[in-house]
Coordinates of C-alpha atoms in Angstrom, one line a residue:
X564 CA 32.3 132.5 -85.4
X565 CA 33.1 130.3 -82.2
X566 CA 29.5 130.5 -80.9
X567 CA 28.1 129.7 -84.3
X568 CA 30.6 126.7 -84.8
X569 CA 29.5 125.1 -81.3
X570 CA 26.0 125.6 -82.3
X571 CA 26.4 124.1 -85.7
X572 CA 27.9 121.1 -84.1
X573 CA 25.0 120.9 -81.6
X574 CA 22.6 121.1 -84.3
X575 CA 24.0 118.5 -86.7
X576 CA 25.1 116.1 -84.2
X577 CA 22.6 116.0 -81.1
X578 CA 19.3 116.7 -83.0
X579 CA 19.6 113.8 -85.4
X580 CA 20.6 111.5 -82.5
X581 CA 17.3 112.7 -80.7
X582 CA 15.0 112.1 -83.7
X583 CA 16.4 108.7 -84.2
X584 CA 15.7 107.8 -80.6
X585 CA 12.1 109.2 -80.6
X586 CA 11.5 107.3 -83.8
X587 CA 12.8 104.1 -82.7
X588 CA 10.9 104.2 -79.6
X589 CA 7.7 104.8 -81.4
X590 CA 8.2 102.2 -83.8
X591 CA 9.8 99.6 -81.5
X592 CA 7.5 96.6 -80.5
X593 CA 7.4 95.5 -77.1
X594 CA 9.8 92.8 -76.1
X595 CA 8.7 89.5 -74.5
X596 CA 11.2 88.2 -72.0
X597 CA 11.1 84.8 -70.5
X598 CA 10.1 84.5 -66.7
X599 CA 11.3 82.0 -64.3
X600 CA 8.9 80.8 -61.6
X601 CA 10.2 78.8 -58.4
X602 CA 7.6 77.7 -55.9
X603 CA 6.9 75.1 -53.3
X604 CA 3.9 72.9 -54.0
X605 CA 2.6 69.9 -52.5
X606 CA 3.5 66.4 -53.6
X607 CA 0.5 64.4 -54.7
X608 CA 2.4 61.1 -55.4
X609 CA 5.3 59.5 -53.6
X610 CA 7.3 59.3 -56.5
X611 CA 7.2 63.2 -56.7
X612 CA 8.6 63.4 -53.2
X613 CA 11.4 60.8 -54.0
X614 CA 12.5 62.8 -57.1
X615 CA 12.7 65.9 -54.8
X616 CA 14.8 64.2 -52.3
X617 CA 17.0 62.8 -55.0
X618 CA 17.5 66.4 -56.4
X619 CA 18.6 67.8 -53.0
X620 CA 21.0 64.8 -52.5
X621 CA 22.6 65.5 -55.9
X622 CA 23.0 69.0 -55.0
X623 CA 24.6 68.0 -51.8
X624 CA 27.0 65.7 -53.4
X625 CA 28.0 68.4 -55.9
X626 CA 28.6 70.6 -53.1
X627 CA 30.9 68.1 -51.3
X628 CA 32.5 67.0 -54.5
X629 CA 35.8 69.0 -53.9
X630 CA 36.1 67.7 -50.5
X631 CA 35.7 64.1 -51.7
X632 CA 38.0 64.6 -54.5
X633 CA 40.6 65.7 -51.9
X634 CA 39.9 63.0 -49.1
X635 CA 39.4 59.9 -51.4
X636 CA 41.9 60.4 -54.2
X637 CA 45.6 60.8 -55.1
X638 CA 45.1 64.4 -55.0
X639 CA 46.4 65.1 -51.3
X640 CA 49.8 63.4 -51.8
X641 CA 50.5 65.2 -55.3
X642 CA 49.7 68.5 -54.2
X643 CA 51.8 68.4 -50.9
X644 CA 54.9 67.0 -52.9
X645 CA 54.6 69.7 -55.4
X646 CA 54.4 72.3 -52.7
X647 CA 57.6 70.8 -51.1
X648 CA 59.4 70.8 -54.3
X649 CA 58.6 74.6 -55.0
X650 CA 59.7 75.4 -51.3
X651 CA 62.8 73.3 -51.7
X652 CA 63.9 75.0 -54.9
X653 CA 63.2 78.6 -53.3
X654 CA 61.5 79.9 -56.3
X655 CA 58.7 81.6 -54.2
X656 CA 55.6 81.9 -56.5
X657 CA 56.8 79.9 -59.3
X658 CA 55.3 77.7 -60.4
X659 CA 52.0 79.5 -59.0
X660 CA 49.5 77.9 -57.0
X661 CA 47.0 77.8 -59.9
X662 CA 49.4 75.8 -61.8
X663 CA 50.2 73.4 -58.9
X664 CA 46.6 72.8 -58.3
X665 CA 45.8 72.3 -62.0
X666 CA 48.7 69.7 -62.5
X667 CA 47.7 68.0 -59.4
X668 CA 44.2 67.7 -60.4
X669 CA 45.0 66.6 -63.8
X670 CA 47.5 63.9 -62.4
X671 CA 44.8 62.8 -60.1
X672 CA 42.6 62.2 -63.2
X673 CA 45.2 60.1 -64.7
X674 CA 45.8 58.0 -61.7
X675 CA 42.4 57.5 -60.5
X676 CA 41.0 56.7 -64.3
X677 CA 41.1 53.0 -63.8
X678 CA 39.2 53.3 -60.5
X679 CA 36.7 55.4 -62.2
X680 CA 36.5 53.3 -65.4
X681 CA 35.6 50.3 -63.2
X682 CA 32.9 52.4 -61.3
X683 CA 31.4 53.5 -64.6
X684 CA 31.4 49.8 -65.8
X685 CA 30.3 47.9 -62.8
X686 CA 28.0 50.6 -61.2
X687 CA 26.9 53.6 -63.3
X688 CA 26.3 51.9 -66.8
X689 CA 24.2 48.9 -65.1
X690 CA 22.2 51.6 -63.2
X691 CA 21.6 53.8 -66.3
X692 CA 20.1 51.0 -68.0
X693 CA 17.9 50.1 -65.1
X694 CA 19.7 46.8 -64.6
X695 CA 20.5 47.5 -60.9
X696 CA 18.9 49.6 -58.2
X697 CA 20.3 52.8 -57.0
X698 CA 21.2 51.3 -53.7
X699 CA 23.1 48.5 -55.4
X700 CA 24.9 50.8 -57.7
X701 CA 26.0 53.0 -54.7
X702 CA 27.4 50.0 -53.0
X703 CA 29.1 49.0 -56.2
X704 CA 30.6 52.5 -56.8
X705 CA 32.0 52.6 -53.3
X706 CA 34.1 49.3 -53.4
X707 CA 36.7 50.4 -56.0
X708 CA 37.5 53.5 -54.0
X709 CA 37.7 51.5 -50.8
X710 CA 40.0 49.2 -52.6
X711 CA 42.1 51.9 -53.6
X712 CA 42.3 53.7 -50.2
X713 CA 43.1 50.5 -48.6
X714 CA 46.0 49.8 -50.9
X715 CA 47.7 53.0 -49.9
X716 CA 46.7 53.1 -46.1
X717 CA 49.2 51.7 -43.6
X718 CA 47.7 49.2 -41.2
X719 CA 49.1 51.2 -38.2
X720 CA 46.9 54.3 -39.2
X721 CA 43.7 52.1 -40.0
X722 CA 44.1 50.5 -36.5
X723 CA 44.4 53.8 -35.1
X724 CA 41.1 55.0 -36.3
X725 CA 39.5 51.7 -35.7
X726 CA 40.5 52.0 -32.0
X727 CA 39.3 55.7 -31.9
X728 CA 35.9 54.9 -33.4
X729 CA 35.4 52.1 -30.7
X730 CA 34.2 49.7 -33.1
X731 CA 34.3 45.8 -32.6
X732 CA 37.6 44.2 -33.7
X733 CA 37.0 43.8 -37.7
X734 CA 37.5 40.3 -39.1
X735 CA 38.6 41.6 -42.4
X736 CA 38.7 44.9 -44.5
X737 CA 35.1 44.6 -45.6
X738 CA 34.0 45.1 -42.0
X739 CA 35.6 48.5 -41.8
X740 CA 33.4 51.4 -42.3
X741 CA 34.2 53.8 -45.2
X742 CA 34.2 56.9 -42.8
X743 CA 36.8 55.0 -40.8
X744 CA 39.0 54.3 -43.7
X745 CA 38.9 58.0 -45.2
X746 CA 40.8 59.8 -42.4
X747 CA 43.4 56.7 -42.1
X748 CA 44.0 57.0 -45.8
X749 CA 44.5 60.8 -45.7
X750 CA 47.1 60.6 -42.8
X751 CA 48.9 57.9 -44.6
X752 CA 49.0 60.1 -47.8
X753 CA 50.5 63.0 -45.7
X754 CA 53.2 60.6 -44.2
X755 CA 54.1 59.4 -47.7
X756 CA 54.1 62.9 -49.0
X757 CA 56.4 64.2 -46.4
X758 CA 58.7 61.3 -46.9
X759 CA 58.8 62.2 -50.7
X760 CA 59.3 65.7 -49.9
X761 CA 62.3 65.0 -47.5
X762 CA 64.1 63.2 -50.4
X763 CA 63.5 66.0 -52.7
X764 CA 64.8 68.5 -50.4
X765 CA 68.3 66.7 -49.9
X766 CA 69.9 67.7 -53.3
X767 CA 68.9 71.2 -52.9
X768 CA 70.1 71.5 -49.2
X769 CA 73.4 70.2 -50.5
X770 CA 73.6 73.0 -53.1
X771 CA 72.9 75.5 -50.7
X772 CA 75.7 74.4 -48.3
X773 CA 78.2 74.2 -51.1
X774 CA 77.6 77.8 -52.2
X775 CA 77.4 79.0 -48.6
X776 CA 80.8 77.4 -48.1
X777 CA 82.3 78.9 -51.2
X778 CA 81.1 82.4 -50.4
X779 CA 82.2 82.0 -46.8
X780 CA 85.9 81.0 -48.0
X781 CA 85.8 83.9 -50.4
X782 CA 85.0 86.2 -47.5
X783 CA 81.6 87.3 -49.1
X784 CA 79.7 87.2 -45.9
X785 CA 77.2 90.0 -46.6
X786 CA 75.9 88.2 -49.9
X787 CA 73.0 86.1 -49.2
X788 CA 73.6 82.4 -50.2
X789 CA 70.1 81.8 -51.5
X790 CA 70.7 84.5 -54.2
X791 CA 73.5 82.7 -55.7
X792 CA 72.3 79.1 -55.1
X793 CA 68.8 79.6 -56.9
X794 CA 70.2 79.8 -60.5
X795 CA 72.3 76.5 -59.7
X796 CA 69.4 74.7 -58.2
X797 CA 67.3 75.7 -61.2
X798 CA 70.1 74.4 -63.5
X799 CA 70.4 71.3 -61.7
X800 CA 66.6 70.6 -61.8
X801 CA 66.5 71.2 -65.5
X802 CA 69.6 69.0 -66.3
X803 CA 68.4 66.0 -64.4
X804 CA 64.9 66.4 -65.9
X805 CA 63.4 67.1 -62.4
X806 CA 59.9 67.5 -63.6
X807 CA 60.0 64.1 -65.1
X808 CA 61.6 62.4 -62.2
X809 CA 59.1 63.9 -59.8
X810 CA 56.0 63.1 -61.7
X811 CA 57.1 59.4 -62.4
X812 CA 58.1 58.8 -58.9
X813 CA 54.5 60.3 -57.8
X814 CA 52.5 58.1 -60.4
X815 CA 54.7 54.9 -59.6
X816 CA 54.2 55.5 -55.9
X817 CA 50.6 54.6 -56.2
X818 CA 51.3 51.2 -58.1

């Protein structure tokens, strides 16, 4: 009976499936799949060569876009300050790196929106409507970014990189190359971020000191003070609306 039962399931289960597969393969029509051909040809007109160069330049710019976002915007200051905040609170991986990076990116979009709106109005839209050339559009697009970076860069840092580049003494800010402004802007941003991070550390250090003193006076020497102070630091941060204070201070620091 067991042999017949197994054979019956094989007969009524597998055989119909094989029949369906055979019939489907006979009646199925051949499928036509799209193909993609990529080749290198010879340019017959100067315009074709110019278009090819523009495509390569566009791909290069897209590749360097994350670096440009970090180097020429407010992203550096924001992400460093938020990292200091997490370290000062001692919450280890909360908030996670993904959350810090996402918050920093959207705050960067919020802060840099007036600059990008000016670039869109004065450079991109006239170039799109073919009112100005591509070279003039690039010059107009760089000017708002230069103005933003110069407003946040210390004169000492700017003078440092001007001297390191061994350029002639510039008469005004327009004579300073953009490649000289960018590193000066970055170290100025790091300096400002470390200053804000120091101010963030102070109240949390006070909480750690108070908790450590109380535990020592109670004779609880073996209990780690960080374990006890962490809930109090989180409570203090929530009560004073810490996220609102930190974010508002960051945004106002670019004013």
